[in-house]
Amino acid sequence: MKKILLLLIASLLFSIGSAVEIDLDESIKLARANNKEIQAEKYSLKSATWGEFDAFSNFLPKISFNSAIVRIDDDTYDEAMQVFQIPVLNPLEMPTGDFIPFSTAEMGTGFYKTSYTNNITVQQPIFNGGKMILGYQLAKLLKQQTKLAFENKELDISYTVAFTYFGYLKLKDIKKLTQKSLSSSISHLQKVEKNFEVGTSKKSDVLQWKVKLNNDKTSNFEIENNLKEILSFWKILIGVEKNIPAEIQLEKYDTEIDGYAGLTQDEIIIAKQEFLLNVVKKSPTLNSIDLTNKMMKKSYWMAKGNFLPSVNLQFDYQIESDDEFDFSGDDNWNLVAAVSVPLFTSGSNFSKVKQAKYELLKTQKQTEYARDNYLIAAENVFNKLITKARIIQDTKVALEFAEENHNIINQLYEQGMVTNSELLDAETMLFGSEMNLISSYYDYILTKFEMKKYKGGMEE
């Protein structure tokens, strides 16, 4: 059993050691190449491309070969082939007493019991109330909208990758703190137990450190589980198994954090306006909203096209029509130019125009609301970034005070001038301040990437 346990531990260590660290940019590239949701969106884009081609094909002629076999029932055929005697008339239109036999067969009209007809038809639409043009324009807009949806999906997945990437790193940093706290609890518990044995500490002091030690163990256990969970989700997003997020230096963001935190109110307004201007120009979501309005206008114009005439050409070339399937019968052709002008449709065309009009007005109001909400959300993210930058500076100051307080309390505790509870409070304050600083750093970074998502790009 021990050998099996050692083998399992060794294999676990090997698998951890063999994992390759990759940075965020590489993670996003892998996700865009491997993520199944993005791949599904690619197929939607290809489908829209073929839809545009299908709409364009309506301008082109349609050519078809038609073949038909017609068999007449016996009674009808016999009746049609029956010979009749037609009296001959003189110039005065009086019967001469002579008769002329007449039948379909005698006239040679090509009346057969079984006939074979083969022909080629060419149809060329000329004008259909603008529906072909508008349909093609709608298909192009739909393709553009699908492309924007694809870009949005890439942004969503990229942001989710960044969220899980930094979430994993945040938990790793917090794990270091909890391990540090655990080591400190073990050390203090050992000291207090020795002091208790010689009568210089109380039983309550020992119990307090035991409680803290158990809490630290539970925290470490919970963080380990959370690390495994978020790592599994991150691997699913990027589509690979043997990679882990590369660690980053949080200090590299200090310069820009100080820059945001030091902005005056006027500078904040200018920076915010510049950010919102970029959002309006580059955001796939806002561009998609604009396209939705354009598509509804095209649908409205298409409904108006029902009042316009339509013009179509059709050319038919008959190859044969006889009693044998041999393509050797008499051929003929005809050309038809058909013009159709709608005069009265029981109000159907009028109703469709009204319906399209109110659908357009409805869409305009909905998109205006969505656009306003989107810009407000973008503005709130910018404000949140400024707040996060200032929180980092505040937590840095709080950590300095907590470290100084911890040092003082430790010295006083060694001299027996403070209680065990005060030392515990100092430990808790220091641990909380360190955790707050780490959390505020990652909150700032994720807010920064959320801003990038609104601007339509996730590049560093």
GROMACS .gro file of C-alpha atoms in nm:
model
  460
    1MET     CA    1   0.000   0.000   0.000
    2LYS     CA    2   0.284   0.240   0.084
    3LYS     CA    3   0.452   0.163  -0.249
    4ILE     CA    4   0.131   0.240  -0.437
    5LEU     CA    5   0.094   0.568  -0.245
    6LEU     CA    6   0.454   0.665  -0.324
    7LEU     CA    7   0.400   0.586  -0.692
    8LEU     CA    8   0.089   0.802  -0.701
    9ILE     CA    9   0.272   1.091  -0.535
   10ALA     CA   10   0.564   1.051  -0.775
   11SER     CA   11   0.334   1.048  -1.080
   12LEU     CA   12   0.153   1.356  -0.949
   13LEU     CA   13   0.480   1.541  -0.898
   14PHE     CA   14   0.594   1.437  -1.246
   15SER     CA   15   0.273   1.560  -1.406
   16ILE     CA   16   0.301   1.891  -1.223
   17GLY     CA   17   0.667   1.922  -1.317
   18SER     CA   18   0.595   1.846  -1.683
   19ALA     CA   19   0.328   2.119  -1.710
   20VAL     CA   20   0.437   2.407  -1.932
   21GLU     CA   21   0.368   2.763  -1.821
   22ILE     CA   22   0.215   2.993  -2.084
   23ASP     CA   23   0.135   3.363  -2.064
   24LEU     CA   24  -0.202   3.527  -2.117
   25ASP     CA   25  -0.146   3.616  -2.483
   26GLU     CA   26  -0.061   3.255  -2.566
   27SER     CA   27  -0.364   3.139  -2.367
   28ILE     CA   28  -0.593   3.365  -2.569
   29LYS     CA   29  -0.438   3.247  -2.899
   30LEU     CA   30  -0.496   2.884  -2.800
   31ALA     CA   31  -0.854   2.957  -2.698
   32ARG     CA   32  -0.928   3.130  -3.029
   33ALA     CA   33  -0.787   2.831  -3.214
   34ASN     CA   34  -0.935   2.550  -3.003
   35ASN     CA   35  -1.244   2.676  -2.820
   36LYS     CA   36  -1.558   2.496  -2.938
   37GLU     CA   37  -1.786   2.799  -2.900
   38ILE     CA   38  -1.560   3.004  -3.128
   39GLN     CA   39  -1.541   2.716  -3.376
   40ALA     CA   40  -1.922   2.699  -3.380
   41GLU     CA   41  -1.937   3.074  -3.448
   42LYS     CA   42  -1.696   3.025  -3.740
   43TYR     CA   43  -1.946   2.788  -3.901
   44SER     CA   44  -2.216   3.052  -3.860
   45LEU     CA   45  -1.992   3.298  -4.044
   46LYS     CA   46  -1.936   3.050  -4.327
   47SER     CA   47  -2.309   2.988  -4.347
   48ALA     CA   48  -2.373   3.362  -4.376
   49THR     CA   49  -2.112   3.385  -4.654
   50TRP     CA   50  -2.298   3.122  -4.855
   51GLY     CA   51  -2.624   3.299  -4.775
   52GLU     CA   52  -2.484   3.614  -4.937
   53PHE     CA   53  -2.389   3.413  -5.246
   54ASP     CA   54  -2.736   3.259  -5.256
   55ALA     CA   55  -2.892   3.606  -5.250
   56PHE     CA   56  -2.660   3.719  -5.533
   57SER     CA   57  -2.761   3.415  -5.740
   58ASN     CA   58  -3.112   3.562  -5.768
   59PHE     CA   59  -2.973   3.811  -6.022
   60LEU     CA   60  -2.843   3.530  -6.245
   61PRO     CA   61  -3.046   3.331  -6.500
   62LYS     CA   62  -3.189   2.993  -6.407
   63ILE     CA   63  -3.156   2.716  -6.665
   64SER     CA   64  -3.343   2.387  -6.638
   65PHE     CA   65  -3.392   2.079  -6.852
   66ASN     CA   66  -3.747   1.944  -6.840
   67SER     CA   67  -3.863   1.604  -6.956
   68ALA     CA   68  -4.219   1.473  -6.948
   69ILE     CA   69  -4.395   1.149  -7.050
   70VAL     CA   70  -4.770   1.169  -7.109
   71ARG     CA   71  -4.982   0.859  -7.164
   72ILE     CA   72  -5.348   0.892  -7.264
   73ASP     CA   73  -5.607   0.635  -7.155
   74ASP     CA   74  -5.742   0.398  -7.422
   75ASP     CA   75  -6.093   0.545  -7.449
   76THR     CA   76  -5.970   0.901  -7.493
   77TYR     CA   77  -5.709   0.791  -7.746
   78ASP     CA   78  -5.957   0.583  -7.950
   79GLU     CA   79  -6.206   0.868  -7.951
   80ALA     CA   80  -5.942   1.115  -8.063
   81MET     CA   81  -5.822   0.880  -8.340
   82GLN     CA   82  -6.173   0.803  -8.471
   83VAL     CA   83  -6.218   0.884  -8.845
   84PHE     CA   84  -6.499   1.123  -8.940
   85GLN     CA   85  -6.648   1.183  -9.288
   86ILE     CA   86  -6.645   1.551  -9.370
   87PRO     CA   87  -6.880   1.646  -9.660
   88VAL     CA   88  -6.729   1.840  -9.949
   89LEU     CA   89  -6.904   2.167 -10.039
   90ASN     CA   90  -6.918   2.339 -10.378
   91PRO     CA   91  -6.859   2.712 -10.427
   92LEU     CA   92  -7.222   2.771 -10.342
   93GLU     CA   93  -7.161   2.583 -10.015
   94MET     CA   94  -7.387   2.301 -10.123
   95PRO     CA   95  -7.286   1.933 -10.058
   96THR     CA   96  -7.138   1.764 -10.362
   97GLY     CA   97  -7.199   1.415 -10.230
   98ASP     CA   98  -6.828   1.355 -10.173
   99PHE     CA   99  -6.669   1.305  -9.832
  100ILE     CA  100  -6.323   1.359  -9.690
  101PRO     CA  101  -6.203   1.130  -9.405
  102PHE     CA  102  -6.073   1.324  -9.102
  103SER     CA  103  -5.891   1.215  -8.786
  104THR     CA  104  -5.613   1.338  -8.561
  105ALA     CA  105  -5.381   1.081  -8.712
  106GLU     CA  106  -5.467   1.191  -9.066
  107MET     CA  107  -5.397   1.555  -8.983
  108GLY     CA  108  -5.055   1.464  -8.848
  109THR     CA  109  -5.085   1.684  -8.544
  110GLY     CA  110  -4.863   1.463  -8.333
  111PHE     CA  111  -5.137   1.318  -8.117
  112TYR     CA  112  -4.988   1.006  -7.959
  113LYS     CA  113  -5.102   0.755  -7.703
  114THR     CA  114  -4.765   0.799  -7.532
  115SER     CA  115  -4.576   1.119  -7.601
  116TYR     CA  116  -4.230   1.235  -7.489
  117THR     CA  117  -4.156   1.604  -7.448
  118ASN     CA  118  -3.809   1.747  -7.374
  119ASN     CA  119  -3.728   2.114  -7.348
  120ILE     CA  120  -3.480   2.363  -7.197
  121THR     CA  121  -3.610   2.665  -7.004
  122VAL     CA  122  -3.410   2.979  -6.926
  123GLN     CA  123  -3.557   3.224  -6.673
  124GLN     CA  124  -3.409   3.569  -6.618
  125PRO     CA  125  -3.562   3.797  -6.353
  126ILE     CA  126  -3.537   4.165  -6.451
  127PHE     CA  127  -3.712   4.354  -6.171
  128ASN     CA  128  -3.921   4.229  -5.880
  129GLY     CA  129  -4.013   4.541  -5.689
  130GLY     CA  130  -3.657   4.581  -5.564
  131LYS     CA  131  -3.678   4.259  -5.362
  132MET     CA  132  -3.372   4.102  -5.527
  133ILE     CA  133  -3.153   4.406  -5.461
  134LEU     CA  134  -3.281   4.452  -5.106
  135GLY     CA  135  -3.254   4.077  -5.039
  136TYR     CA  136  -2.891   4.083  -5.146
  137GLN     CA  137  -2.822   4.391  -4.932
  138LEU     CA  138  -2.990   4.219  -4.635
  139ALA     CA  139  -2.773   3.911  -4.687
  140LYS     CA  140  -2.460   4.129  -4.689
  141LEU     CA  141  -2.570   4.302  -4.368
  142LEU     CA  142  -2.645   3.965  -4.210
  143LYS     CA  143  -2.295   3.848  -4.300
  144GLN     CA  144  -2.148   4.162  -4.140
  145GLN     CA  145  -2.360   4.105  -3.830
  146THR     CA  146  -2.247   3.741  -3.811
  147LYS     CA  147  -1.888   3.857  -3.840
  148LEU     CA  148  -1.945   4.099  -3.551
  149ALA     CA  149  -2.107   3.818  -3.351
  150PHE     CA  150  -1.793   3.612  -3.418
  151GLU     CA  151  -1.574   3.898  -3.294
  152ASN     CA  152  -1.795   3.935  -2.987
  153LYS     CA  153  -1.766   3.564  -2.915
  154GLU     CA  154  -1.386   3.588  -2.942
  155LEU     CA  155  -1.390   3.883  -2.700
  156ASP     CA  156  -1.617   3.698  -2.456
  157ILE     CA  157  -1.399   3.387  -2.460
  158SER     CA  158  -1.079   3.594  -2.439
  159TYR     CA  159  -1.213   3.782  -2.137
  160THR     CA  160  -1.321   3.456  -1.974
  161VAL     CA  161  -0.972   3.317  -2.036
  162ALA     CA  162  -0.822   3.628  -1.875
  163PHE     CA  163  -1.068   3.604  -1.586
  164THR     CA  164  -0.978   3.241  -1.512
  165TYR     CA  165  -0.606   3.305  -1.580
  166PHE     CA  166  -0.582   3.584  -1.324
  167GLY     CA  167  -0.825   3.406  -1.093
  168TYR     CA  168  -0.586   3.112  -1.083
  169LEU     CA  169  -0.285   3.337  -1.016
  170LYS     CA  170  -0.478   3.523  -0.747
  171LEU     CA  171  -0.557   3.196  -0.568
  172LYS     CA  172  -0.192   3.089  -0.595
  173ASP     CA  173  -0.079   3.414  -0.430
  174ILE     CA  174  -0.345   3.379  -0.161
  175LYS     CA  175  -0.231   3.020  -0.109
  176LYS     CA  176   0.121   3.151  -0.035
  177LEU     CA  177  -0.028   3.381   0.228
  178THR     CA  178  -0.234   3.105   0.388
  179GLN     CA  179   0.070   2.877   0.397
  180LYS     CA  180   0.265   3.159   0.559
  181SER     CA  181  -0.017   3.207   0.808
  182LEU     CA  182  -0.026   2.831   0.868
  183SER     CA  183   0.348   2.823   0.940
  184SER     CA  184   0.311   3.118   1.176
  185SER     CA  185   0.022   2.946   1.359
  186ILE     CA  186   0.225   2.626   1.401
  187SER     CA  187   0.522   2.823   1.536
  188HIS     CA  188   0.313   3.027   1.781
  189LEU     CA  189   0.121   2.720   1.896
  190GLN     CA  190   0.446   2.540   1.977
  191LYS     CA  191   0.569   2.839   2.178
  192VAL     CA  192   0.242   2.876   2.365
  193GLU     CA  193   0.231   2.503   2.445
  194LYS     CA  194   0.584   2.520   2.589
  195ASN     CA  195   0.489   2.826   2.790
  196PHE     CA  196   0.176   2.649   2.911
  197GLU     CA  197   0.383   2.353   3.027
  198VAL     CA  198   0.598   2.584   3.243
  199GLY     CA  199   0.298   2.782   3.361
  200THR     CA  200   0.362   3.112   3.178
  201SER     CA  201   0.066   3.080   2.939
  202LYS     CA  202  -0.301   3.002   2.985
  203LYS     CA  203  -0.497   2.712   2.846
  204SER     CA  204  -0.713   2.961   2.655
  205ASP     CA  205  -0.402   3.085   2.472
  206VAL     CA  206  -0.330   2.731   2.352
  207LEU     CA  207  -0.691   2.683   2.241
  208GLN     CA  208  -0.694   3.012   2.049
  209TRP     CA  209  -0.390   2.914   1.845
  210LYS     CA  210  -0.532   2.568   1.785
  211VAL     CA  211  -0.850   2.722   1.648
  212LYS     CA  212  -0.646   2.950   1.422
  213LEU     CA  213  -0.434   2.658   1.307
  214ASN     CA  214  -0.743   2.455   1.214
  215ASN     CA  215  -0.887   2.755   1.027
  216ASP     CA  216  -0.562   2.794   0.833
  217LYS     CA  217  -0.563   2.425   0.741
  218THR     CA  218  -0.922   2.449   0.618
  219SER     CA  219  -0.840   2.761   0.416
  220ASN     CA  220  -0.547   2.584   0.251
  221PHE     CA  221  -0.762   2.283   0.170
  222GLU     CA  222  -1.037   2.504   0.021
  223ILE     CA  223  -0.788   2.700  -0.190
  224GLU     CA  224  -0.636   2.377  -0.324
  225ASN     CA  225  -0.978   2.262  -0.440
  226ASN     CA  226  -1.056   2.600  -0.595
  227LEU     CA  227  -0.722   2.597  -0.778
  228LYS     CA  228  -0.798   2.259  -0.932
  229GLU     CA  229  -1.148   2.369  -1.030
  230ILE     CA  230  -1.046   2.696  -1.197
  231LEU     CA  231  -0.747   2.531  -1.368
  232SER     CA  232  -0.974   2.265  -1.518
  233PHE     CA  233  -1.210   2.532  -1.650
  234TRP     CA  234  -0.918   2.731  -1.794
  235LYS     CA  235  -0.786   2.422  -1.974
  236ILE     CA  236  -1.129   2.358  -2.128
  237LEU     CA  237  -1.137   2.716  -2.253
  238ILE     CA  238  -0.797   2.699  -2.425
  239GLY     CA  239  -0.837   2.338  -2.539
  240VAL     CA  240  -0.511   2.198  -2.400
  241GLU     CA  241  -0.429   1.980  -2.101
  242LYS     CA  242  -0.059   2.015  -2.012
  243ASN     CA  243  -0.033   2.388  -1.952
  244ILE     CA  244  -0.065   2.616  -1.651
  245PRO     CA  245  -0.080   2.997  -1.632
  246ALA     CA  246   0.258   3.167  -1.605
  247GLU     CA  247   0.303   3.385  -1.298
  248ILE     CA  248   0.320   3.763  -1.333
  249GLN     CA  249   0.485   4.043  -1.141
  250LEU     CA  250   0.209   4.257  -0.995
  251GLU     CA  251   0.452   4.542  -0.944
  252LYS     CA  252   0.474   4.602  -1.321
  253TYR     CA  253   0.129   4.764  -1.302
  254ASP     CA  254   0.235   5.014  -1.035
  255THR     CA  255   0.324   5.292  -1.279
  256GLU     CA  256  -0.011   5.293  -1.456
  257ILE     CA  257  -0.194   5.242  -1.127
  258ASP     CA  258  -0.027   5.552  -0.985
  259GLY     CA  259  -0.115   5.735  -1.306
  260TYR     CA  260  -0.485   5.650  -1.282
  261ALA     CA  261  -0.498   5.715  -0.908
  262GLY     CA  262  -0.335   6.056  -0.951
  263LEU     CA  263  -0.577   6.187  -1.218
  264THR     CA  264  -0.761   6.508  -1.134
  265GLN     CA  265  -1.135   6.538  -1.191
  266ASP     CA  266  -1.086   6.726  -1.520
  267GLU     CA  267  -0.832   6.468  -1.639
  268ILE     CA  268  -1.072   6.187  -1.549
  269ILE     CA  269  -1.346   6.349  -1.762
  270ILE     CA  270  -1.112   6.385  -2.061
  271ALA     CA  271  -0.979   6.028  -2.029
  272LYS     CA  272  -1.332   5.893  -1.993
  273GLN     CA  273  -1.454   6.075  -2.305
  274GLU     CA  274  -1.160   5.937  -2.503
  275PHE     CA  275  -1.236   5.586  -2.379
  276LEU     CA  276  -1.607   5.614  -2.467
  277LEU     CA  277  -1.518   5.749  -2.812
  278ASN     CA  278  -1.307   5.438  -2.874
  279VAL     CA  279  -1.595   5.221  -2.754
  280VAL     CA  280  -1.835   5.386  -3.001
  281LYS     CA  281  -1.588   5.341  -3.289
  282LYS     CA  282  -1.461   4.990  -3.222
  283SER     CA  283  -1.714   4.797  -3.014
  284PRO     CA  284  -1.861   4.501  -3.209
  285THR     CA  285  -2.171   4.521  -2.992
  286LEU     CA  286  -2.249   4.881  -3.088
  287ASN     CA  287  -2.167   4.812  -3.453
  288SER     CA  288  -2.404   4.516  -3.444
  289ILE     CA  289  -2.677   4.740  -3.299
  290ASP     CA  290  -2.629   4.982  -3.591
  291LEU     CA  291  -2.652   4.695  -3.839
  292THR     CA  292  -2.977   4.577  -3.682
  293ASN     CA  293  -3.134   4.915  -3.755
  294LYS     CA  294  -3.008   4.906  -4.115
  295MET     CA  295  -3.150   4.557  -4.166
  296MET     CA  296  -3.493   4.662  -4.037
  297LYS     CA  297  -3.491   4.960  -4.276
  298LYS     CA  298  -3.418   4.725  -4.566
  299SER     CA  299  -3.708   4.503  -4.458
  300TYR     CA  300  -3.934   4.811  -4.449
  301TRP     CA  301  -3.831   4.909  -4.802
  302MET     CA  302  -3.882   4.550  -4.917
  303ALA     CA  303  -4.240   4.563  -4.788
  304LYS     CA  304  -4.293   4.883  -4.992
  305GLY     CA  305  -4.165   4.697  -5.299
  306ASN     CA  306  -4.481   4.486  -5.299
  307PHE     CA  307  -4.658   4.782  -5.464
  308LEU     CA  308  -4.413   4.788  -5.757
  309PRO     CA  309  -4.444   4.587  -6.080
  310SER     CA  310  -4.227   4.287  -6.162
  311VAL     CA  311  -4.067   4.205  -6.497
  312ASN     CA  312  -3.932   3.861  -6.592
  313LEU     CA  313  -3.809   3.693  -6.910
  314GLN     CA  314  -3.847   3.325  -6.996
  315PHE     CA  315  -3.706   3.142  -7.297
  316ASP     CA  316  -3.827   2.791  -7.383
  317TYR     CA  317  -3.659   2.568  -7.641
  318GLN     CA  318  -3.853   2.246  -7.714
  319ILE     CA  319  -3.621   1.971  -7.832
  320GLU     CA  320  -3.886   1.713  -7.916
  321SER     CA  321  -4.249   1.617  -7.868
  322ASP     CA  322  -4.334   1.280  -8.028
  323ASP     CA  323  -4.399   0.915  -7.951
  324GLU     CA  324  -4.033   0.815  -7.907
  325PHE     CA  325  -3.769   0.925  -7.660
  326ASP     CA  326  -3.497   0.992  -7.915
  327PHE     CA  327  -3.452   1.375  -7.920
  328SER     CA  328  -3.536   1.373  -8.294
  329GLY     CA  329  -3.878   1.533  -8.300
  330ASP     CA  330  -3.972   1.876  -8.425
  331ASP     CA  331  -3.808   2.155  -8.229
  332ASN     CA  332  -3.945   2.501  -8.155
  333TRP     CA  333  -3.881   2.789  -7.919
  334ASN     CA  334  -4.059   3.080  -7.762
  335LEU     CA  335  -3.963   3.390  -7.562
  336VAL     CA  336  -4.197   3.534  -7.299
  337ALA     CA  337  -4.165   3.874  -7.135
  338ALA     CA  338  -4.400   3.884  -6.838
  339VAL     CA  339  -4.499   4.206  -6.662
  340SER     CA  340  -4.708   4.188  -6.347
  341VAL     CA  341  -4.853   4.499  -6.185
  342PRO     CA  342  -5.026   4.455  -5.846
  343LEU     CA  343  -5.355   4.644  -5.852
  344PHE     CA  344  -5.548   4.515  -5.553
  345THR     CA  345  -5.437   4.261  -5.291
  346SER     CA  346  -5.722   4.301  -5.040
  347GLY     CA  347  -5.501   4.529  -4.830
  348SER     CA  348  -5.229   4.267  -4.781
  349ASN     CA  349  -4.948   4.485  -4.921
  350PHE     CA  350  -5.061   4.784  -4.717
  351SER     CA  351  -5.075   4.571  -4.400
  352LYS     CA  352  -4.723   4.438  -4.462
  353VAL     CA  353  -4.586   4.792  -4.499
  354LYS     CA  354  -4.751   4.901  -4.175
  355GLN     CA  355  -4.627   4.590  -3.996
  356ALA     CA  356  -4.270   4.649  -4.121
  357LYS     CA  357  -4.290   5.016  -4.023
  358TYR     CA  358  -4.383   4.945  -3.663
  359GLU     CA  359  -4.126   4.665  -3.640
  360LEU     CA  360  -3.869   4.922  -3.752
  361LEU     CA  361  -3.983   5.174  -3.490
  362LYS     CA  362  -3.979   4.904  -3.224
  363THR     CA  363  -3.625   4.799  -3.318
  364GLN     CA  364  -3.504   5.160  -3.315
  365LYS     CA  365  -3.631   5.211  -2.960
  366GLN     CA  366  -3.490   4.879  -2.841
  367THR     CA  367  -3.148   4.947  -2.994
  368GLU     CA  368  -3.141   5.300  -2.855
  369TYR     CA  369  -3.206   5.157  -2.509
  370ALA     CA  370  -2.942   4.886  -2.554
  371ARG     CA  371  -2.689   5.140  -2.684
  372ASP     CA  372  -2.747   5.376  -2.391
  373ASN     CA  373  -2.715   5.092  -2.141
  374TYR     CA  374  -2.397   4.966  -2.307
  375LEU     CA  375  -2.232   5.310  -2.293
  376ILE     CA  376  -2.338   5.356  -1.930
  377ALA     CA  377  -2.189   5.015  -1.846
  378ALA     CA  378  -1.867   5.112  -2.026
  379GLU     CA  379  -1.854   5.439  -1.833
  380ASN     CA  380  -1.906   5.253  -1.506
  381VAL     CA  381  -1.616   5.020  -1.588
  382PHE     CA  382  -1.390   5.320  -1.644
  383ASN     CA  383  -1.499   5.472  -1.311
  384LYS     CA  384  -1.440   5.135  -1.147
  385LEU     CA  385  -1.083   5.127  -1.283
  386ILE     CA  386  -1.006   5.462  -1.119
  387THR     CA  387  -1.156   5.336  -0.794
  388LYS     CA  388  -0.956   5.011  -0.808
  389ALA     CA  389  -0.634   5.207  -0.863
  390ARG     CA  390  -0.703   5.423  -0.557
  391ILE     CA  391  -0.797   5.117  -0.350
  392ILE     CA  392  -0.456   4.964  -0.425
  393GLN     CA  393  -0.283   5.273  -0.290
  394ASP     CA  394  -0.503   5.266   0.021
  395THR     CA  395  -0.435   4.896   0.083
  396LYS     CA  396  -0.061   4.955   0.046
  397VAL     CA  397  -0.079   5.213   0.325
  398ALA     CA  398  -0.297   4.980   0.533
  399LEU     CA  399  -0.044   4.699   0.485
  400GLU     CA  400   0.242   4.923   0.600
  401PHE     CA  401   0.047   5.009   0.916
  402ALA     CA  402  -0.044   4.641   0.972
  403GLU     CA  403   0.321   4.532   0.934
  404GLU     CA  404   0.438   4.802   1.175
  405ASN     CA  405   0.161   4.713   1.421
  406HIS     CA  406   0.251   4.343   1.394
  407ASN     CA  407   0.617   4.411   1.469
  408ILE     CA  408   0.530   4.626   1.772
  409ILE     CA  409   0.281   4.371   1.910
  410ASN     CA  410   0.534   4.089   1.862
  411GLN     CA  411   0.799   4.277   2.056
  412LEU     CA  412   0.555   4.364   2.332
  413TYR     CA  413   0.431   4.005   2.345
  414GLU     CA  414   0.788   3.877   2.388
  415GLN     CA  415   0.818   4.116   2.680
  416GLY     CA  416   0.486   4.000   2.824
  417MET     CA  417   0.326   4.343   2.787
  418VAL     CA  418   0.032   4.238   2.563
  419THR     CA  419  -0.206   3.946   2.570
  420ASN     CA  420  -0.224   3.649   2.338
  421SER     CA  421  -0.553   3.784   2.195
  422GLU     CA  422  -0.385   4.108   2.092
  423LEU     CA  423  -0.114   3.911   1.914
  424LEU     CA  424  -0.381   3.709   1.734
  425ASP     CA  425  -0.555   4.029   1.631
  426ALA     CA  426  -0.229   4.166   1.493
  427GLU     CA  427  -0.172   3.843   1.297
  428THR     CA  428  -0.524   3.857   1.158
  429MET     CA  429  -0.489   4.224   1.063
  430LEU     CA  430  -0.160   4.159   0.883
  431PHE     CA  431  -0.299   3.857   0.697
  432GLY     CA  432  -0.613   4.050   0.600
  433SER     CA  433  -0.410   4.348   0.476
  434GLU     CA  434  -0.184   4.128   0.264
  435MET     CA  435  -0.484   3.948   0.116
  436ASN     CA  436  -0.665   4.277   0.047
  437LEU     CA  437  -0.363   4.410  -0.141
  438ILE     CA  438  -0.337   4.099  -0.360
  439SER     CA  439  -0.711   4.100  -0.425
  440SER     CA  440  -0.712   4.470  -0.514
  441TYR     CA  441  -0.427   4.417  -0.764
  442TYR     CA  442  -0.616   4.142  -0.945
  443ASP     CA  443  -0.942   4.336  -0.929
  444TYR     CA  444  -0.765   4.622  -1.103
  445ILE     CA  445  -0.618   4.394  -1.371
  446LEU     CA  446  -0.954   4.230  -1.446
  447THR     CA  447  -1.124   4.569  -1.465
  448LYS     CA  448  -0.857   4.678  -1.710
  449PHE     CA  449  -0.932   4.376  -1.930
  450GLU     CA  450  -1.304   4.443  -1.901
  451MET     CA  451  -1.235   4.788  -2.047
  452LYS     CA  452  -1.047   4.623  -2.334
  453LYS     CA  453  -1.350   4.404  -2.399
  454TYR     CA  454  -1.571   4.711  -2.433
  455LYS     CA  455  -1.320   4.866  -2.675
  456GLY     CA  456  -1.322   4.553  -2.889
  457GLY     CA  457  -0.968   4.428  -2.826
  458MET     CA  458  -0.784   4.218  -2.566
  459GLU     CA  459  -0.426   4.305  -2.656
  460GLU     CA  460  -0.190   4.409  -2.378
   0.00000   0.00000   0.00000
